[in-house]
PDB file of C-alpha atoms in Angstrom:
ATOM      1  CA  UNK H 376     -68.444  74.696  16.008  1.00 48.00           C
ATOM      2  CA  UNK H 377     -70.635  71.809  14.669  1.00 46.00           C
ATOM      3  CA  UNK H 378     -73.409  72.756  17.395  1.00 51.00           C
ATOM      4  CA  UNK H 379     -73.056  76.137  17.136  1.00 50.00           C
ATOM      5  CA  UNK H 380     -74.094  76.281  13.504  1.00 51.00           C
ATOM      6  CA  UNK H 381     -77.160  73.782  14.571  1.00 54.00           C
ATOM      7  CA  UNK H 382     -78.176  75.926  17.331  1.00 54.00           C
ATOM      8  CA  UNK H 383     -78.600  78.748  14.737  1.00 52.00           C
ATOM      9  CA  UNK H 384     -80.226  76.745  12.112  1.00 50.00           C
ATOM     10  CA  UNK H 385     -82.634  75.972  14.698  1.00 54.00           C
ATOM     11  CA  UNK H 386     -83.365  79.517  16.015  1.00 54.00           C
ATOM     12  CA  UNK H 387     -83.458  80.399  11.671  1.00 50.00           C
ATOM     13  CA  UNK H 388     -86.063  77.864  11.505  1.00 58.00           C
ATOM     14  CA  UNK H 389     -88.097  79.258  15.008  1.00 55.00           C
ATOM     15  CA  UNK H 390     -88.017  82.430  13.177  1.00 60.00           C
ATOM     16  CA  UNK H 391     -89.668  81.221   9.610  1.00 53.00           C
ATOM     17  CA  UNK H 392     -92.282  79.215  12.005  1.00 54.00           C
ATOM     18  CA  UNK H 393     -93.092  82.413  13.592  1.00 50.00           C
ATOM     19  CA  UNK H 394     -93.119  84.490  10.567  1.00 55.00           C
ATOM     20  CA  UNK H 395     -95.750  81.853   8.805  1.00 53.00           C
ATOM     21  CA  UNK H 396     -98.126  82.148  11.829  1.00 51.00           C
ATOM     22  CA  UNK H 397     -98.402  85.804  11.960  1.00 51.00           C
ATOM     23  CA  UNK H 398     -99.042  85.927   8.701  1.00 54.00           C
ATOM     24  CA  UNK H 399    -101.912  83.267   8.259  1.00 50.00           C
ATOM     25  CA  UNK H 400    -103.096  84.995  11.543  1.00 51.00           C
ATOM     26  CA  UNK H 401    -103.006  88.633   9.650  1.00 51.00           C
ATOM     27  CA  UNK H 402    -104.539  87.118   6.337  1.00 50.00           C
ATOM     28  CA  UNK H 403    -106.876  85.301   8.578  1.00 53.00           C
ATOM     29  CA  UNK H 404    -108.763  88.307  10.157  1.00 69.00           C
ATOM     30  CA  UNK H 405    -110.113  89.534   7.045  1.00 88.00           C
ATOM     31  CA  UNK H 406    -113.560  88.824   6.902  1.00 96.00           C
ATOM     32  CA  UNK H 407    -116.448  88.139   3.856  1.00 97.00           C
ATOM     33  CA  UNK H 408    -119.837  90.100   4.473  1.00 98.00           C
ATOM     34  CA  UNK H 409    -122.890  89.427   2.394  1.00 98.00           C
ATOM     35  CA  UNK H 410    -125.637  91.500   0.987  1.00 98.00           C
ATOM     36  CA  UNK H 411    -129.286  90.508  -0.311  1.00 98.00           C
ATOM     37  CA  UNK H 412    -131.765  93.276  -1.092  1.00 96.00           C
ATOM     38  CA  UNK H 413    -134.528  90.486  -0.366  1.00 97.00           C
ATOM     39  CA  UNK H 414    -133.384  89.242   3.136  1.00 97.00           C
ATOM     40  CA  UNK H 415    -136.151  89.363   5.999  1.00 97.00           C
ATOM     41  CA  UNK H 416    -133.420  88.911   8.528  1.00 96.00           C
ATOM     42  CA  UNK H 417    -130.533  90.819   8.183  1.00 97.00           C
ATOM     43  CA  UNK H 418    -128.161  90.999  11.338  1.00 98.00           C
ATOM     44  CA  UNK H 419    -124.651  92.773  11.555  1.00 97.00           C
ATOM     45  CA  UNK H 420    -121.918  92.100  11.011  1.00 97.00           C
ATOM     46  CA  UNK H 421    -123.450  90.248   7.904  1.00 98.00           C
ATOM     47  CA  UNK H 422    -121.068  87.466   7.937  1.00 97.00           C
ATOM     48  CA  UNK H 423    -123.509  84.823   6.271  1.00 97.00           C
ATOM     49  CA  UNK H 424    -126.289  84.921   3.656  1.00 98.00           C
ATOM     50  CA  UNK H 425    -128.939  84.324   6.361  1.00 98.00           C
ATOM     51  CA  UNK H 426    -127.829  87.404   8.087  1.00 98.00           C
ATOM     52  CA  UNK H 427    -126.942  89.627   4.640  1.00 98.00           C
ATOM     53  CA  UNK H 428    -127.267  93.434   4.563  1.00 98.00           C
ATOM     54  CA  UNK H 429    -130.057  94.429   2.565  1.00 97.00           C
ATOM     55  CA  UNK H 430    -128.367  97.648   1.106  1.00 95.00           C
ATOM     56  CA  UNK H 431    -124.528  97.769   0.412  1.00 97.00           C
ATOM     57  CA  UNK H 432    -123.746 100.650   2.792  1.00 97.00           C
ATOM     58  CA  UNK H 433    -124.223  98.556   5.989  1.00 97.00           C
ATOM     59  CA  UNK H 434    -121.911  95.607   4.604  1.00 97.00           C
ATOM     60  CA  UNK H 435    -118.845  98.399   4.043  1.00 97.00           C
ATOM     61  CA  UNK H 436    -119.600 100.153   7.254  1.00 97.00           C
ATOM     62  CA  UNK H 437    -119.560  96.626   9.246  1.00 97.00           C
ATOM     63  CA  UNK H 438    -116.426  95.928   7.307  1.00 97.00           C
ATOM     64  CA  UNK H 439    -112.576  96.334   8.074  1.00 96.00           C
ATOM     65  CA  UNK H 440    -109.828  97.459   5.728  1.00 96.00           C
ATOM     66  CA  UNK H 441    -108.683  93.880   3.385  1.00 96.00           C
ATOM     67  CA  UNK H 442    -112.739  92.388   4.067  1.00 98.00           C
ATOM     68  CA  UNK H 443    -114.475  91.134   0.779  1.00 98.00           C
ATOM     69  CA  UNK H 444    -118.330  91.576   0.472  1.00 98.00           C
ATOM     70  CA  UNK H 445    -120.293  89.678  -2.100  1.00 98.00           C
ATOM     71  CA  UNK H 446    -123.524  91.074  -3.320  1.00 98.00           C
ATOM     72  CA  UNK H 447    -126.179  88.950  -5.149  1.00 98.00           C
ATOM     73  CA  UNK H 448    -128.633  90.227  -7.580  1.00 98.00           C
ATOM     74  CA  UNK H 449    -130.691  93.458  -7.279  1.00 97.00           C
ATOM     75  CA  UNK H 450    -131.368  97.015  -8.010  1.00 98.00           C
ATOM     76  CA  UNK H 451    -129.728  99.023  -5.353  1.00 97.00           C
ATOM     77  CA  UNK H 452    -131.243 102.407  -5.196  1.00 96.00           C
ATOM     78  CA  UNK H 453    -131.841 103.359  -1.436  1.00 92.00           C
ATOM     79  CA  UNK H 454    -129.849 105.102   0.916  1.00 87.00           C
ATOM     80  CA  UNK H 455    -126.491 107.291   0.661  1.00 90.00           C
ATOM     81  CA  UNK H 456    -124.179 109.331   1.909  1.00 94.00           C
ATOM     82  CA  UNK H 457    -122.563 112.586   1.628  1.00 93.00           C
ATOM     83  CA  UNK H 458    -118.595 112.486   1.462  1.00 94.00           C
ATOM     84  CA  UNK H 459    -117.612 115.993   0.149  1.00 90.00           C
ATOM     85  CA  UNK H 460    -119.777 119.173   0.477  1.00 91.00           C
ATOM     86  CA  UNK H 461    -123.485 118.233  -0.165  1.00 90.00           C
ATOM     87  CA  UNK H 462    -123.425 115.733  -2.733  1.00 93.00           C
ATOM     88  CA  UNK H 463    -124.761 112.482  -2.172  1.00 93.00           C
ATOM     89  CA  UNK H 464    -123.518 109.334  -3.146  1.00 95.00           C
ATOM     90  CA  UNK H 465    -125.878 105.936  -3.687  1.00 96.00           C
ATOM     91  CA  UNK H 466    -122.116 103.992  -1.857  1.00 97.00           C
ATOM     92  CA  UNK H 467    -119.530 105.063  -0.519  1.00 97.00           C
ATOM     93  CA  UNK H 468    -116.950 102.675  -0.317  1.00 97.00           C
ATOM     94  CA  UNK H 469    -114.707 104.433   1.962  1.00 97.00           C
ATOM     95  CA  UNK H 470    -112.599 101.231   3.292  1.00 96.00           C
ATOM     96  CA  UNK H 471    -109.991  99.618   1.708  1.00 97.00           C
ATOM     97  CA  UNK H 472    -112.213  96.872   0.574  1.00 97.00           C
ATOM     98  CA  UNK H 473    -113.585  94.776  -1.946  1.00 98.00           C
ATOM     99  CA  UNK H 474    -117.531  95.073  -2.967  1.00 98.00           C
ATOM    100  CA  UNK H 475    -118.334  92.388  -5.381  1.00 98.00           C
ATOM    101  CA  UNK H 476    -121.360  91.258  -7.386  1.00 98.00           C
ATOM    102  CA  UNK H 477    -122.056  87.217  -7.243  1.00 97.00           C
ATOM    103  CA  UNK H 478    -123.537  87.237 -10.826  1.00 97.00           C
ATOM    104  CA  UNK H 479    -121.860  90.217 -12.632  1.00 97.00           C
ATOM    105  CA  UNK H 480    -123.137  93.746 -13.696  1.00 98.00           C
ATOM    106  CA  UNK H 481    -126.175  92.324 -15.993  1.00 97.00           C
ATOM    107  CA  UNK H 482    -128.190  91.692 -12.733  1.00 98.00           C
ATOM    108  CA  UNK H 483    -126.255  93.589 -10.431  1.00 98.00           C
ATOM    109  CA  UNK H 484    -126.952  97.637 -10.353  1.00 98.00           C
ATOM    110  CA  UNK H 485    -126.280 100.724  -8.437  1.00 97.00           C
ATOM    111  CA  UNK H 486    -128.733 103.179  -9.680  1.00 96.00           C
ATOM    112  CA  UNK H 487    -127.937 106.911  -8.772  1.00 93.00           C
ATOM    113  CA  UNK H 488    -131.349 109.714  -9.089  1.00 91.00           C
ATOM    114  CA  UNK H 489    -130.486 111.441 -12.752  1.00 84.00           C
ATOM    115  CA  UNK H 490    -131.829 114.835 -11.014  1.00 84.00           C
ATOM    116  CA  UNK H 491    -129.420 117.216 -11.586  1.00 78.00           C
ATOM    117  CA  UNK H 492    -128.797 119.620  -8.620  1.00 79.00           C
ATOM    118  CA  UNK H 493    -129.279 119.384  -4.862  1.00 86.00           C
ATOM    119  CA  UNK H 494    -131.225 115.925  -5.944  1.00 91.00           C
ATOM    120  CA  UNK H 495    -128.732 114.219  -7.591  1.00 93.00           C
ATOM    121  CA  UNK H 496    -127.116 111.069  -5.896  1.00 94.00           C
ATOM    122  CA  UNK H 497    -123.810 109.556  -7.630  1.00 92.00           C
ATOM    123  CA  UNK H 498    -123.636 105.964  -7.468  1.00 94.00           C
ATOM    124  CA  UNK H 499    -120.129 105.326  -6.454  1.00 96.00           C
ATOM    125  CA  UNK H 500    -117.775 106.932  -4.376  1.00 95.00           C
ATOM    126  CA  UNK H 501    -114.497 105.132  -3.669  1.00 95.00           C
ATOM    127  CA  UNK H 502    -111.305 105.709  -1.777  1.00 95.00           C
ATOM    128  CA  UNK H 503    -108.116 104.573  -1.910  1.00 94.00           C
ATOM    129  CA  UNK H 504    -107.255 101.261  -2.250  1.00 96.00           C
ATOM    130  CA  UNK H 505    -111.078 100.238  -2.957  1.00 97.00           C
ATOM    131  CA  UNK H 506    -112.230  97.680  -5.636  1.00 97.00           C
ATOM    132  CA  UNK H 507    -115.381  97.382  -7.099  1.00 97.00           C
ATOM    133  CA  UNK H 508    -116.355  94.954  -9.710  1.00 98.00           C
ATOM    134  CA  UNK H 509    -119.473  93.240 -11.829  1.00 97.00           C
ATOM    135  CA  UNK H 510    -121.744  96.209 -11.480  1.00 98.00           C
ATOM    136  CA  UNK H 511    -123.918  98.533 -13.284  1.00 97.00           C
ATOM    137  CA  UNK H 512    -123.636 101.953 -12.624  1.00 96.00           C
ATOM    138  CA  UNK H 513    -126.488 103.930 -13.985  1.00 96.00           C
ATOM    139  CA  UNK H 514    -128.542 106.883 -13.700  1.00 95.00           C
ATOM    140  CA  UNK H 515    -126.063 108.971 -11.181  1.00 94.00           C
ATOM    141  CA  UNK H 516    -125.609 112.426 -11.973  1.00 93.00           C
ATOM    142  CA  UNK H 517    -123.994 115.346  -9.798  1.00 92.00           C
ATOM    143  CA  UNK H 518    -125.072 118.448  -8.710  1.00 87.00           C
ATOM    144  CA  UNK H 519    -124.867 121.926 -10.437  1.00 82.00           C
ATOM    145  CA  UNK H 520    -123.237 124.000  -7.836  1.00 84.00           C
ATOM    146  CA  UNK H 521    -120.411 122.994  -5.041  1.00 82.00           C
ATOM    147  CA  UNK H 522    -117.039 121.782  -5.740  1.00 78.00           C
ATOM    148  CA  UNK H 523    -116.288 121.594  -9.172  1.00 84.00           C
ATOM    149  CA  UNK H 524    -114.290 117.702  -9.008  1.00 81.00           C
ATOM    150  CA  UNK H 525    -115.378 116.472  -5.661  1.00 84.00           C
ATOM    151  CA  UNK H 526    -119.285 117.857  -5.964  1.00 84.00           C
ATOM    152  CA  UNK H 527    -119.702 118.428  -9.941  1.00 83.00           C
ATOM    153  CA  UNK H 528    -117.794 115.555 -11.157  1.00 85.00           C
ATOM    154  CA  UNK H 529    -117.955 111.804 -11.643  1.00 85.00           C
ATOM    155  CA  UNK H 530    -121.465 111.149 -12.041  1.00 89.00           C
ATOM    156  CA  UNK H 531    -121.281 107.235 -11.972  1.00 92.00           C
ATOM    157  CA  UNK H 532    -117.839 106.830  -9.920  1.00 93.00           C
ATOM    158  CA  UNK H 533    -115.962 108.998  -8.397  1.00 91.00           C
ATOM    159  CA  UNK H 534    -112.669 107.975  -7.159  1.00 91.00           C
ATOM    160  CA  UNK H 535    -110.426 108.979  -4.838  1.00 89.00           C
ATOM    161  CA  UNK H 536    -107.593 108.614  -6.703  1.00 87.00           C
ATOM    162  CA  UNK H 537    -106.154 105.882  -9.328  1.00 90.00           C
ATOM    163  CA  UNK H 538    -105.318 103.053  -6.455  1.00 93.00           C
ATOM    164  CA  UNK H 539    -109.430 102.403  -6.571  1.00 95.00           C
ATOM    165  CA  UNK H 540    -110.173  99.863  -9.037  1.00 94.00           C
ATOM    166  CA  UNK H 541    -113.041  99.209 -11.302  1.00 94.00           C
ATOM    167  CA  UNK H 542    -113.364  96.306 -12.638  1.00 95.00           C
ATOM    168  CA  UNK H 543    -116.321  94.468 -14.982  1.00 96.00           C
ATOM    169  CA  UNK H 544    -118.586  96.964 -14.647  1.00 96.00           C
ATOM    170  CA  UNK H 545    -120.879  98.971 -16.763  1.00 94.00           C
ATOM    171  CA  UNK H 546    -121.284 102.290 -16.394  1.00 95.00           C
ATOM    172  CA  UNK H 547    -123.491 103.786 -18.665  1.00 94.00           C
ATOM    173  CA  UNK H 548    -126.668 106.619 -18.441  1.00 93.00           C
ATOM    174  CA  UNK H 549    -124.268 108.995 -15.714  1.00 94.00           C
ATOM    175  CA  UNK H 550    -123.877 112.496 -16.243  1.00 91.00           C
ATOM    176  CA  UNK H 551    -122.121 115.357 -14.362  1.00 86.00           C
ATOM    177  CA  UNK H 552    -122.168 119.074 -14.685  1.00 83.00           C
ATOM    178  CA  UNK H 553    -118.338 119.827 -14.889  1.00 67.00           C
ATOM    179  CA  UNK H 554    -116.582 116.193 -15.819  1.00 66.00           C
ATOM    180  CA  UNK H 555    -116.365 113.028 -15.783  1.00 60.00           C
ATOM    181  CA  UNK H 556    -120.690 111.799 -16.355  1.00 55.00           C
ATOM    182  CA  UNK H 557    -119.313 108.568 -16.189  1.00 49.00           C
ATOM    183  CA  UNK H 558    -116.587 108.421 -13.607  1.00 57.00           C
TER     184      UNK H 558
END
């Protein structure tokens, strides 16, 4: 009986072992991309700061689901996207992911076009699961026709629903045509 119970401490023990490794190995694959609105030479996947992203987009669309991506100082105002109807949206953080500023929102902004109408860009767009902190939001509005929540609403953030997180960020100057001018 005395082996018997040692046999199946061992096989216990085999299966903690196991259990560790798979999940260093899952926690392992998540990756850190970078973004610098000065780099000469970025290079996807954007896994350094010599190779950094020069606009946020490209960092979330490089990324996977659990990835972190760290963005140093700058005024982000370029590019977008279009999630719902015809509204575009400065970043869309449609991953499961983390997009965080290195030095906070005082130095760190997403600027949005204030034009209300087919030229209005929100700045943030975020799905489920999302996180977004030390930013400033500004100057995103939404337009005046569409969808009143997903087109006319949320002029700094819009969120897909209350698992996206903000966190130390400013958002301030937004507006929006039906609700939510800030987010």
């Amino acid at each position: 009986m005395f082996n018997s119970t040692k046999g199946s401490m061992k096989s216990c023990r085999y299966q903690w072992v196991l259990i560790f490794w798979m999940l260093l190995l899952f926690h392992a694959s998540a990756a850190v991309r970078y973004v610098n609105l000065n780099n000469s030479s970025p290079a996807s996947p954007y896994t350094s700061w010599a190779t950094a992203a020069t606009n946020i987009q490209n960092a979330i669309d490089a990324a996977t689901d659990g990835d972190q991506i760290l963005v140093t100082n700058g005024v982000y105002q370029t590019g977008g996207r279009v999630v719902y109807g015809s509204l575009t949206n400065r970043v869309v953080i449609n991953k499961a992911v983390t997009v965080q500023s290195v030095n906070g929102p005082s130095v760190t902004i997403i600027l949005g076009n204030p034009v209300e109408g087919n030229s209005a860009v929100r700045c943030v767009y975020m799905t489920n699961n999302a996180t977004l902190s030390g930013f400033t939001l500004t100057n995103g509005t939404t337009r005046s026709s569409g969808d009143a929540l997903e087109e006319q609403s949320g002029g700094g953030a819009w969120c897909e629903s209350m698992n996206a997180i903000l966190t130390n960020c400013i958002i301030a100057g937004n507006m929006a045509t039906f609700s939510g001018g800030w987010a």
